[in-house]
Amino acid sequence: MNGEKMTGAEIVLKALQDQGVEVIFGYPGGAVLPIYDEIFRQENRIKHVLVRHEQGAAHAAEGYARSTGKPGVVLVTSGPGATNAVTGMTDALMDSIPMVVLTGQVPTKLIGSDAFQEADTVGITRSCTKHNYLVKDVNNLARVLHEAFYVATKGRPGPVLVDIPKDVQFALGTYTGPANVAHRSYKPRVKGDLERIKEAADLIGAAKKPLFYTGGGVINSGPVASQLLREFVRATGFPITSTLMGLGAYPADDPQWLGMLGMHGAWEANHAMHDCDVMICVGARFDDRVTGRLDAFAPNSKKIHIDIDPSSINKNVRVDIPIIGDVAHVLEDLIRVWKSRAARPDKPALAKWWEQIAAWRARNCFAYNNSKELIKPQHAIERLYALTKDRDVYITTEVGQHQMWAAQFYRFQAPNRWMTSGGLGTMGYGLPAALGVQIAHPDALVIDIAGEASVQMTMQEMSTAVQYDLPIKIFILNNEYMGMVRQWQELLHGGRYSHSYSESLPDFVKLAEAYGAVGIRATKPDELDDAIKEMISVKRPVLFDCRVDKTENCFPMIPSGEAHNNMILADLGAQTVSAAGKALV
Amino acid sequence: MSYDPVIAQAEIIRTHTMAVLVDNEAGVLARVIGLFSGRGYNIESLTVAEVDAQEHTSRITIVTSGTAQVIEQIKAQLDRLVPVHRVVDLTVETEPLERELALIKVKGAGDKRMEALRIADSFRARVVDTTLNSFVFELTGSPSKINAYIELMRPLGLIDVSRTGVAAISRGPEAL
Ligand SMILES: Cc1cc2nc3c(=O)[nH]c(=O)nc-3n(C[C@H](O)[C@H](O)[C@H](O)COP(=O)(O)OP(=O)(O)OC[C@H]3O[C@@H](n4cnc5c(N)ncnc54)[C@H](O)[C@@H]3O)c2cc1C
Ligand SMILES: Cc1ncc(C[n+]2csc(CCOP(=O)(O)OP(=O)(O)O)c2C)c(N)n1
Ligand SMILES: [Mg+2]
């Protein structure tokens, strides 16, 4: 109720409730005790999930957010609580994930005195949040909290932090509801400029070798955007590729789908990108993993770029027709304009383009030599896909080769089913993200496709999974190496495997048991299917130790600093990489 | 790679003056400065003051330099900061009006002291503090005028300079 007097802690809970928050991921400490006390008193209203490390809380909130489209909420204490959450906030910023982080702070009078567990949280997080606030007056608290949700979810989504000193949590203040909050300066544009949309429709109509290049922005825009994208792509008959972040927006089983593009993307997708004459970029940001060498990036193309964030436009690549707006809004207009216009792509030219694409496809770029003795990681994902595809399934990943194999071999048919750390590449993301997904979708099958190195960074969250009966499946492609690092050392540093061996690994099966979870191991290809089936049927958290070939590399690969038509394939063997390329990441 | 005149044109580094209207709230300047340092943009000058006490808005004037693409990015990046209301690149077609104030301390006696006074007169610098062997001059003008004045004072006993940085406004009847 507006105008009601309550304590800061009560205001926090009330605001969360009014924002429709169902779950908070958090960890208590001195500076948030009043809020925890309030949670205790209202336990039946908002669910609190106690993680084992604040980084886990942030990634869990990301998983929750990405799989639902709703903002994830995190509550942590001052000082180390806040600094531990920094990685998760940076991750959410890079991948445009809506998140609200509440941190406790030392009492206002002690700020600046190096008080116990004091950190300059707004200072530290200024560059890893979309926006942040320090609330010194309890009467601003409700407004700031509602504003935080507004900023986190509107425009290009991102993490927003609200730092709340302990005395403010105790103080009595006035509550205001969400309806009374209008932002003074932040009003992102969602409708695209109609003139530009008409120009885009004309350019699309004149294309001979067109390509849709779509990204995470389609997912951010919501399920309607994916629907409209499918409609438009089918209406045009054009090929479509996507970034890592956009997987699932367009179904992988559709004949117009070319697979992911970029550093570990499909041969056909990258070649089509290089040769296209009209590129229709929808909610993607021309990341360096995608563009490769900039001066050789799609050199003969005209580019249309739909993006809600003007700073994404012309940042890395100059485009011809920028359209600032939300994907769903712009596509809706674009489809309408397209339908009303006469210009249609030249059919014979398009047929020739598809012929060329068929030739690239025939190269069968993801082929690998399967084995009867060793489980090939690619084979493991193929089997995992075959055995889970008919279920209500969500996939998260850690970072490394396994992540890329997951992107290449798991076929996503729907949006919001794929959670991965793309921009920051945070090892340790997948396990806690799976927790967040499972909380949001209790009956779904949630699988973290993991690497044995990554998963050890946030392994302690298995304890959270057990506590809350979250039956997440951690499917570890255990190659006993930081495989992605090893691959680069093999290709770029003469095979000198400096500190990339996963020494002294725990016995993952015993580790699972120690946590009160279930451990499963597969070491031979002929055990794999049964083991995966067992994993699926177990209704408890599982650590699956899938022992795979230790030397397998992930191909295709565009070495850093190379052009799209200069890819390395598995059967071409190692190529040399230029000195300039070596210096890149 | 062959010579590409389009790319060559894009590589030219130019100085731009931007006016940024922001909410006058805690940390807003840190956000702007952090953006510049974090993304590796130049700041040649930055000034800030509240310009509307009722609305609590401040105006930040930033002089920066970069290629056309970098300038476009700087503008877009500033614009997406949440407390930013508006960003205007004042250096689009015509040069904006730019003024700076400087306080300049010169120490010396005899001929040098007389010469400093004469030059001050021709620059319309005011003497705002005098002792038997020093002056403080107050000078307003374009940054280049102030640079020129400082260079002339250097051999005459210049010992201290304080400059405000650039305040800028567009010419003509339009407001920000
Ligand atoms: C080991 C490793 C390897 C990788 N290899 C590859 C690879 O081979 N290929 C690849 O593609 N990626 C790869 N990545 C991921 C890569 O680093 C980037 O994260 C990814 O390419 C960015 O995807 P995106 O362009 O879709 O942008 P996102 O980061 O998803 O950004 C979304 C864009 O859409 C805009 N947007 C957001 N919401 C909306 C909306 N509602 N309407 C309109 N626009 C909106 C945003 O402003 C932004 O510009 C790899 C990552 C790792 C860790
Ligand atoms: C927090 C963090 N530290 C370091 C890295 C650099 N890095 C990228 S991939 C990788 C190895 C990952 O090994 P593993 O989890 O076993 O996956 P694999 O590549 O073997 O599949 C490392 C160290 C990172 N991405 N994140
Ligand atoms: Mg590994």
PDB file of N, CA, C and O in Angstrom, chain A residues 93 122 126-127 129-133 147 151 156 183-186 293 295 309-318, chain B residues 1 7 22-27 30-31 39 54-57 68-69 72-73 76-77 79-85:
ATOM      1  N   LEU A  93      26.232  -8.877 -17.203  1.00  0.00           N
ATOM      2  CA  LEU A  93      26.367  -7.661 -18.004  1.00  0.00           C
ATOM      3  C   LEU A  93      26.770  -8.020 -19.436  1.00  0.00           C
ATOM      4  O   LEU A  93      26.201  -7.536 -20.406  1.00  0.00           O
ATOM      5  N   VAL A 122      29.441   0.118  -4.578  1.00  0.00           N
ATOM      6  CA  VAL A 122      29.016   0.802  -5.806  1.00  0.00           C
ATOM      7  C   VAL A 122      30.230   1.184  -6.657  1.00  0.00           C
ATOM      8  O   VAL A 122      30.151   1.167  -7.891  1.00  0.00           O
ATOM      9  N   ARG A 126      30.563  -0.512 -10.373  1.00  0.00           N
ATOM     10  CA  ARG A 126      30.080   0.472 -11.342  1.00  0.00           C
ATOM     11  C   ARG A 126      30.264  -0.014 -12.771  1.00  0.00           C
ATOM     12  O   ARG A 126      29.402   0.165 -13.623  1.00  0.00           O
ATOM     13  N   SER A 127      31.397  -0.657 -13.017  1.00  0.00           N
ATOM     14  CA  SER A 127      31.647  -1.073 -14.392  1.00  0.00           C
ATOM     15  C   SER A 127      31.192  -2.502 -14.664  1.00  0.00           C
ATOM     16  O   SER A 127      31.378  -2.994 -15.768  1.00  0.00           O
ATOM     17  N   THR A 129      27.955  -3.462 -13.665  1.00  0.00           N
ATOM     18  CA  THR A 129      26.496  -3.453 -13.612  1.00  0.00           C
ATOM     19  C   THR A 129      25.997  -2.511 -14.706  1.00  0.00           C
ATOM     20  O   THR A 129      26.734  -1.649 -15.183  1.00  0.00           O
ATOM     21  N   LYS A 130      24.739  -2.692 -15.046  1.00  0.00           N
ATOM     22  CA  LYS A 130      24.125  -1.739 -15.976  1.00  0.00           C
ATOM     23  C   LYS A 130      23.921  -0.419 -15.239  1.00  0.00           C
ATOM     24  O   LYS A 130      24.080   0.661 -15.806  1.00  0.00           O
ATOM     25  N   HIS A 131      23.580  -0.532 -13.950  1.00  0.00           N
ATOM     26  CA  HIS A 131      23.448   0.651 -13.114  1.00  0.00           C
ATOM     27  C   HIS A 131      23.507   0.193 -11.667  1.00  0.00           C
ATOM     28  O   HIS A 131      23.219  -0.966 -11.369  1.00  0.00           O
ATOM     29  N   ASN A 132      23.902   1.080 -10.759  1.00  0.00           N
ATOM     30  CA  ASN A 132      23.864   0.698  -9.346  1.00  0.00           C
ATOM     31  C   ASN A 132      23.492   1.894  -8.475  1.00  0.00           C
ATOM     32  O   ASN A 132      23.538   3.049  -8.906  1.00  0.00           O
ATOM     33  N   TYR A 133      23.067   1.580  -7.259  1.00  0.00           N
ATOM     34  CA  TYR A 133      22.571   2.607  -6.336  1.00  0.00           C
ATOM     35  C   TYR A 133      23.104   2.328  -4.930  1.00  0.00           C
ATOM     36  O   TYR A 133      23.203   1.174  -4.524  1.00  0.00           O
ATOM     37  N   GLU A 147      12.825   1.055  -9.438  1.00  0.00           N
ATOM     38  CA  GLU A 147      13.623   1.546 -10.554  1.00  0.00           C
ATOM     39  C   GLU A 147      14.643   0.487 -10.982  1.00  0.00           C
ATOM     40  O   GLU A 147      14.901   0.303 -12.171  1.00  0.00           O
ATOM     41  N   VAL A 151      15.161  -0.782 -14.730  1.00  0.00           N
ATOM     42  CA  VAL A 151      16.397  -0.646 -15.506  1.00  0.00           C
ATOM     43  C   VAL A 151      16.945  -2.022 -15.894  1.00  0.00           C
ATOM     44  O   VAL A 151      17.429  -2.226 -17.011  1.00  0.00           O
ATOM     45  N   ARG A 156      18.221  -2.981 -23.271  1.00  0.00           N
ATOM     46  CA  ARG A 156      19.124  -4.131 -23.223  1.00  0.00           C
ATOM     47  C   ARG A 156      19.236  -4.555 -21.771  1.00  0.00           C
ATOM     48  O   ARG A 156      19.714  -3.780 -20.932  1.00  0.00           O
ATOM     49  N   HIS A 183      10.742   6.620 -14.817  1.00  0.00           N
ATOM     50  CA  HIS A 183      12.154   6.978 -14.849  1.00  0.00           C
ATOM     51  C   HIS A 183      12.379   8.306 -15.562  1.00  0.00           C
ATOM     52  O   HIS A 183      11.791   8.565 -16.600  1.00  0.00           O
ATOM     53  N   ARG A 184      13.236   9.141 -14.969  1.00  0.00           N
ATOM     54  CA  ARG A 184      13.478  10.478 -15.507  1.00  0.00           C
ATOM     55  C   ARG A 184      14.236  10.452 -16.827  1.00  0.00           C
ATOM     56  O   ARG A 184      13.955  11.242 -17.719  1.00  0.00           O
ATOM     57  N   SER A 185      15.231   9.582 -16.906  1.00  0.00           N
ATOM     58  CA  SER A 185      16.105   9.700 -18.075  1.00  0.00           C
ATOM     59  C   SER A 185      16.211   8.419 -18.904  1.00  0.00           C
ATOM     60  O   SER A 185      16.532   8.477 -20.079  1.00  0.00           O
ATOM     61  N   TYR A 186      15.919   7.251 -18.322  1.00  0.00           N
ATOM     62  CA  TYR A 186      16.145   6.014 -19.064  1.00  0.00           C
ATOM     63  C   TYR A 186      14.874   5.537 -19.751  1.00  0.00           C
ATOM     64  O   TYR A 186      13.992   4.968 -19.123  1.00  0.00           O
ATOM     65  N   ARG A 293      38.741 -11.883 -38.530  1.00  0.00           N
ATOM     66  CA  ARG A 293      39.490 -10.697 -38.963  1.00  0.00           C
ATOM     67  C   ARG A 293      38.534  -9.664 -39.538  1.00  0.00           C
ATOM     68  O   ARG A 293      37.845  -9.922 -40.517  1.00  0.00           O
ATOM     69  N   ASP A 295      38.780  -6.840 -41.246  1.00  0.00           N
ATOM     70  CA  ASP A 295      38.855  -6.289 -42.604  1.00  0.00           C
ATOM     71  C   ASP A 295      38.526  -7.344 -43.660  1.00  0.00           C
ATOM     72  O   ASP A 295      38.452  -7.042 -44.845  1.00  0.00           O
ATOM     73  N   ASP A 309      20.244  -1.502 -28.521  1.00  0.00           N
ATOM     74  CA  ASP A 309      21.280  -0.688 -27.885  1.00  0.00           C
ATOM     75  C   ASP A 309      22.070   0.059 -28.962  1.00  0.00           C
ATOM     76  O   ASP A 309      22.843  -0.557 -29.697  1.00  0.00           O
ATOM     77  N   PRO A 310      21.905   1.383 -29.052  1.00  0.00           N
ATOM     78  CA  PRO A 310      22.620   2.121 -30.099  1.00  0.00           C
ATOM     79  C   PRO A 310      24.133   1.922 -30.033  1.00  0.00           C
ATOM     80  O   PRO A 310      24.810   2.038 -31.055  1.00  0.00           O
ATOM     81  N   SER A 311      24.664   1.591 -28.867  1.00  0.00           N
ATOM     82  CA  SER A 311      26.123   1.436 -28.787  1.00  0.00           C
ATOM     83  C   SER A 311      26.584   0.123 -29.419  1.00  0.00           C
ATOM     84  O   SER A 311      27.773  -0.070 -29.647  1.00  0.00           O
ATOM     85  N   SER A 312      25.657  -0.787 -29.707  1.00  0.00           N
ATOM     86  CA  SER A 312      26.054  -2.013 -30.418  1.00  0.00           C
ATOM     87  C   SER A 312      26.231  -1.740 -31.907  1.00  0.00           C
ATOM     88  O   SER A 312      26.874  -2.508 -32.620  1.00  0.00           O
ATOM     89  N   ILE A 313      25.625  -0.653 -32.367  1.00  0.00           N
ATOM     90  CA  ILE A 313      25.641  -0.349 -33.804  1.00  0.00           C
ATOM     91  C   ILE A 313      26.917   0.373 -34.186  1.00  0.00           C
ATOM     92  O   ILE A 313      27.331   1.309 -33.505  1.00  0.00           O
ATOM     93  N   ASN A 314      27.541  -0.108 -35.258  1.00  0.00           N
ATOM     94  CA  ASN A 314      28.810   0.454 -35.752  1.00  0.00           C
ATOM     95  C   ASN A 314      29.930   0.378 -34.716  1.00  0.00           C
ATOM     96  O   ASN A 314      30.889   1.144 -34.792  1.00  0.00           O
ATOM     97  N   LYS A 315      29.818  -0.509 -33.748  1.00  0.00           N
ATOM     98  CA  LYS A 315      30.892  -0.608 -32.745  1.00  0.00           C
ATOM     99  C   LYS A 315      32.109  -1.303 -33.340  1.00  0.00           C
ATOM    100  O   LYS A 315      33.211  -0.775 -33.288  1.00  0.00           O
ATOM    101  N   ASN A 316      31.877  -2.491 -33.883  1.00  0.00           N
ATOM    102  CA  ASN A 316      32.995  -3.246 -34.460  1.00  0.00           C
ATOM    103  C   ASN A 316      32.949  -3.264 -35.984  1.00  0.00           C
ATOM    104  O   ASN A 316      33.984  -3.337 -36.634  1.00  0.00           O
ATOM    105  N   VAL A 317      31.735  -3.225 -36.504  1.00  0.00           N
ATOM    106  CA  VAL A 317      31.544  -3.348 -37.945  1.00  0.00           C
ATOM    107  C   VAL A 317      30.578  -2.258 -38.377  1.00  0.00           C
ATOM    108  O   VAL A 317      29.546  -2.042 -37.737  1.00  0.00           O
ATOM    109  N   ARG A 318      30.908  -1.559 -39.439  1.00  0.00           N
ATOM    110  CA  ARG A 318      29.997  -0.520 -39.962  1.00  0.00           C
ATOM    111  C   ARG A 318      28.846  -1.183 -40.686  1.00  0.00           C
ATOM    112  O   ARG A 318      29.047  -2.090 -41.480  1.00  0.00           O
TER     113      ARG A 318
ATOM    114  N   MET B   1      47.561  -5.445 -47.751  1.00  0.00           N
ATOM    115  CA  MET B   1      46.224  -4.888 -48.017  1.00  0.00           C
ATOM    116  C   MET B   1      46.354  -3.631 -48.869  1.00  0.00           C
ATOM    117  O   MET B   1      47.260  -2.828 -48.658  1.00  0.00           O
ATOM    118  N   ILE B   7      38.630   3.765 -45.628  1.00  0.00           N
ATOM    119  CA  ILE B   7      39.215   3.440 -44.328  1.00  0.00           C
ATOM    120  C   ILE B   7      40.152   4.563 -43.881  1.00  0.00           C
ATOM    121  O   ILE B   7      40.108   5.017 -42.742  1.00  0.00           O
ATOM    122  N   VAL B  22      23.035  15.507 -17.334  1.00  0.00           N
ATOM    123  CA  VAL B  22      22.889  14.351 -16.445  1.00  0.00           C
ATOM    124  C   VAL B  22      22.094  14.729 -15.201  1.00  0.00           C
ATOM    125  O   VAL B  22      22.000  15.904 -14.845  1.00  0.00           O
ATOM    126  N   ASP B  23      21.543  13.705 -14.549  1.00  0.00           N
ATOM    127  CA  ASP B  23      20.974  13.919 -13.226  1.00  0.00           C
ATOM    128  C   ASP B  23      22.122  14.221 -12.277  1.00  0.00           C
ATOM    129  O   ASP B  23      23.129  13.510 -12.279  1.00  0.00           O
ATOM    130  N   ASN B  24      21.970  15.235 -11.467  1.00  0.00           N
ATOM    131  CA  ASN B  24      23.025  15.568 -10.517  1.00  0.00           C
ATOM    132  C   ASN B  24      22.896  14.670  -9.291  1.00  0.00           C
ATOM    133  O   ASN B  24      22.332  15.043  -8.283  1.00  0.00           O
ATOM    134  N   GLU B  25      23.404  13.439  -9.433  1.00  0.00           N
ATOM    135  CA  GLU B  25      23.301  12.490  -8.322  1.00  0.00           C
ATOM    136  C   GLU B  25      24.685  11.941  -8.005  1.00  0.00           C
ATOM    137  O   GLU B  25      25.609  12.070  -8.810  1.00  0.00           O
ATOM    138  N   ALA B  26      24.789  11.326  -6.818  1.00  0.00           N
ATOM    139  CA  ALA B  26      26.085  10.806  -6.384  1.00  0.00           C
ATOM    140  C   ALA B  26      26.626   9.824  -7.411  1.00  0.00           C
ATOM    141  O   ALA B  26      25.893   8.983  -7.922  1.00  0.00           O
ATOM    142  N   GLY B  27      27.900   9.957  -7.721  1.00  0.00           N
ATOM    143  CA  GLY B  27      28.540   8.959  -8.570  1.00  0.00           C
ATOM    144  C   GLY B  27      28.417   9.191 -10.058  1.00  0.00           C
ATOM    145  O   GLY B  27      29.026   8.472 -10.839  1.00  0.00           O
ATOM    146  N   ALA B  30      31.723   9.887 -11.666  1.00  0.00           N
ATOM    147  CA  ALA B  30      32.550   8.669 -11.670  1.00  0.00           C
ATOM    148  C   ALA B  30      32.129   7.741 -12.805  1.00  0.00           C
ATOM    149  O   ALA B  30      32.967   7.092 -13.431  1.00  0.00           O
ATOM    150  N   ARG B  31      30.826   7.673 -13.082  1.00  0.00           N
ATOM    151  CA  ARG B  31      30.360   6.821 -14.181  1.00  0.00           C
ATOM    152  C   ARG B  31      30.918   7.297 -15.516  1.00  0.00           C
ATOM    153  O   ARG B  31      31.361   6.512 -16.342  1.00  0.00           O
ATOM    154  N   ARG B  39      37.086   2.222 -21.311  1.00  0.00           N
ATOM    155  CA  ARG B  39      37.052   1.887 -22.725  1.00  0.00           C
ATOM    156  C   ARG B  39      38.194   2.529 -23.511  1.00  0.00           C
ATOM    157  O   ARG B  39      38.228   2.452 -24.741  1.00  0.00           O
ATOM    158  N   GLN B  54      16.418  23.319  -9.891  1.00  0.00           N
ATOM    159  CA  GLN B  54      15.110  22.727  -9.644  1.00  0.00           C
ATOM    160  C   GLN B  54      15.040  21.276 -10.131  1.00  0.00           C
ATOM    161  O   GLN B  54      14.546  20.386  -9.445  1.00  0.00           O
ATOM    162  N   GLU B  55      15.553  21.084 -11.331  1.00  0.00           N
ATOM    163  CA  GLU B  55      15.526  19.749 -11.937  1.00  0.00           C
ATOM    164  C   GLU B  55      16.688  18.864 -11.475  1.00  0.00           C
ATOM    165  O   GLU B  55      16.740  17.685 -11.797  1.00  0.00           O
ATOM    166  N   HIS B  56      17.618  19.471 -10.748  1.00  0.00           N
ATOM    167  CA  HIS B  56      18.837  18.762 -10.336  1.00  0.00           C
ATOM    168  C   HIS B  56      19.567  18.147 -11.523  1.00  0.00           C
ATOM    169  O   HIS B  56      19.937  16.973 -11.506  1.00  0.00           O
ATOM    170  N   THR B  57      19.735  18.939 -12.549  1.00  0.00           N
ATOM    171  CA  THR B  57      20.526  18.438 -13.666  1.00  0.00           C
ATOM    172  C   THR B  57      21.838  19.196 -13.763  1.00  0.00           C
ATOM    173  O   THR B  57      21.901  20.396 -13.478  1.00  0.00           O
ATOM    174  N   ALA B  68      36.099   8.931 -36.384  1.00  0.00           N
ATOM    175  CA  ALA B  68      34.647   9.132 -36.469  1.00  0.00           C
ATOM    176  C   ALA B  68      33.914   7.990 -35.767  1.00  0.00           C
ATOM    177  O   ALA B  68      32.931   8.205 -35.058  1.00  0.00           O
ATOM    178  N   GLN B  69      34.414   6.780 -35.951  1.00  0.00           N
ATOM    179  CA  GLN B  69      33.757   5.624 -35.345  1.00  0.00           C
ATOM    180  C   GLN B  69      33.847   5.670 -33.816  1.00  0.00           C
ATOM    181  O   GLN B  69      32.881   5.378 -33.117  1.00  0.00           O
ATOM    182  N   GLU B  72      31.470   8.279 -32.446  1.00  0.00           N
ATOM    183  CA  GLU B  72      30.095   7.767 -32.472  1.00  0.00           C
ATOM    184  C   GLU B  72      29.868   6.809 -31.288  1.00  0.00           C
ATOM    185  O   GLU B  72      28.833   6.846 -30.625  1.00  0.00           O
ATOM    186  N   GLN B  73      30.867   5.973 -31.017  1.00  0.00           N
ATOM    187  CA  GLN B  73      30.775   5.050 -29.880  1.00  0.00           C
ATOM    188  C   GLN B  73      30.706   5.804 -28.555  1.00  0.00           C
ATOM    189  O   GLN B  73      29.919   5.476 -27.683  1.00  0.00           O
ATOM    190  N   ALA B  76      27.294   7.101 -28.067  1.00  0.00           N
ATOM    191  CA  ALA B  76      26.326   6.034 -27.756  1.00  0.00           C
ATOM    192  C   ALA B  76      26.549   5.472 -26.355  1.00  0.00           C
ATOM    193  O   ALA B  76      25.606   5.188 -25.621  1.00  0.00           O
ATOM    194  N   GLN B  77      27.808   5.337 -25.989  1.00  0.00           N
ATOM    195  CA  GLN B  77      28.112   4.793 -24.661  1.00  0.00           C
ATOM    196  C   GLN B  77      27.669   5.760 -23.558  1.00  0.00           C
ATOM    197  O   GLN B  77      27.141   5.339 -22.532  1.00  0.00           O
ATOM    198  N   ASP B  79      25.295   7.898 -23.822  1.00  0.00           N
ATOM    199  CA  ASP B  79      23.837   7.964 -23.870  1.00  0.00           C
ATOM    200  C   ASP B  79      23.192   6.794 -23.123  1.00  0.00           C
ATOM    201  O   ASP B  79      22.070   6.906 -22.643  1.00  0.00           O
ATOM    202  N   ARG B  80      23.887   5.648 -23.038  1.00  0.00           N
ATOM    203  CA  ARG B  80      23.241   4.512 -22.378  1.00  0.00           C
ATOM    204  C   ARG B  80      23.487   4.492 -20.876  1.00  0.00           C
ATOM    205  O   ARG B  80      22.931   3.649 -20.185  1.00  0.00           O
ATOM    206  N   LEU B  81      24.273   5.428 -20.353  1.00  0.00           N
ATOM    207  CA  LEU B  81      24.365   5.538 -18.894  1.00  0.00           C
ATOM    208  C   LEU B  81      22.999   5.964 -18.384  1.00  0.00           C
ATOM    209  O   LEU B  81      22.384   6.890 -18.925  1.00  0.00           O
ATOM    210  N   VAL B  82      22.531   5.306 -17.354  1.00  0.00           N
ATOM    211  CA  VAL B  82      21.151   5.510 -16.911  1.00  0.00           C
ATOM    212  C   VAL B  82      20.851   6.959 -16.503  1.00  0.00           C
ATOM    213  O   VAL B  82      19.809   7.497 -16.872  1.00  0.00           O
ATOM    214  N   PRO B  83      21.727   7.657 -15.760  1.00  0.00           N
ATOM    215  CA  PRO B  83      21.376   9.030 -15.369  1.00  0.00           C
ATOM    216  C   PRO B  83      21.609  10.080 -16.446  1.00  0.00           C
ATOM    217  O   PRO B  83      21.443  11.278 -16.178  1.00  0.00           O
ATOM    218  N   VAL B  84      21.975   9.662 -17.637  1.00  0.00           N
ATOM    219  CA  VAL B  84      22.219  10.637 -18.702  1.00  0.00           C
ATOM    220  C   VAL B  84      20.918  10.950 -19.433  1.00  0.00           C
ATOM    221  O   VAL B  84      20.222  10.056 -19.890  1.00  0.00           O
ATOM    222  N   HIS B  85      20.592  12.250 -19.517  1.00  0.00           N
ATOM    223  CA  HIS B  85      19.382  12.656 -20.229  1.00  0.00           C
ATOM    224  C   HIS B  85      19.657  12.830 -21.716  1.00  0.00           C
ATOM    225  O   HIS B  85      18.875  12.434 -22.541  1.00  0.00           O
TER     226      HIS B  85
END
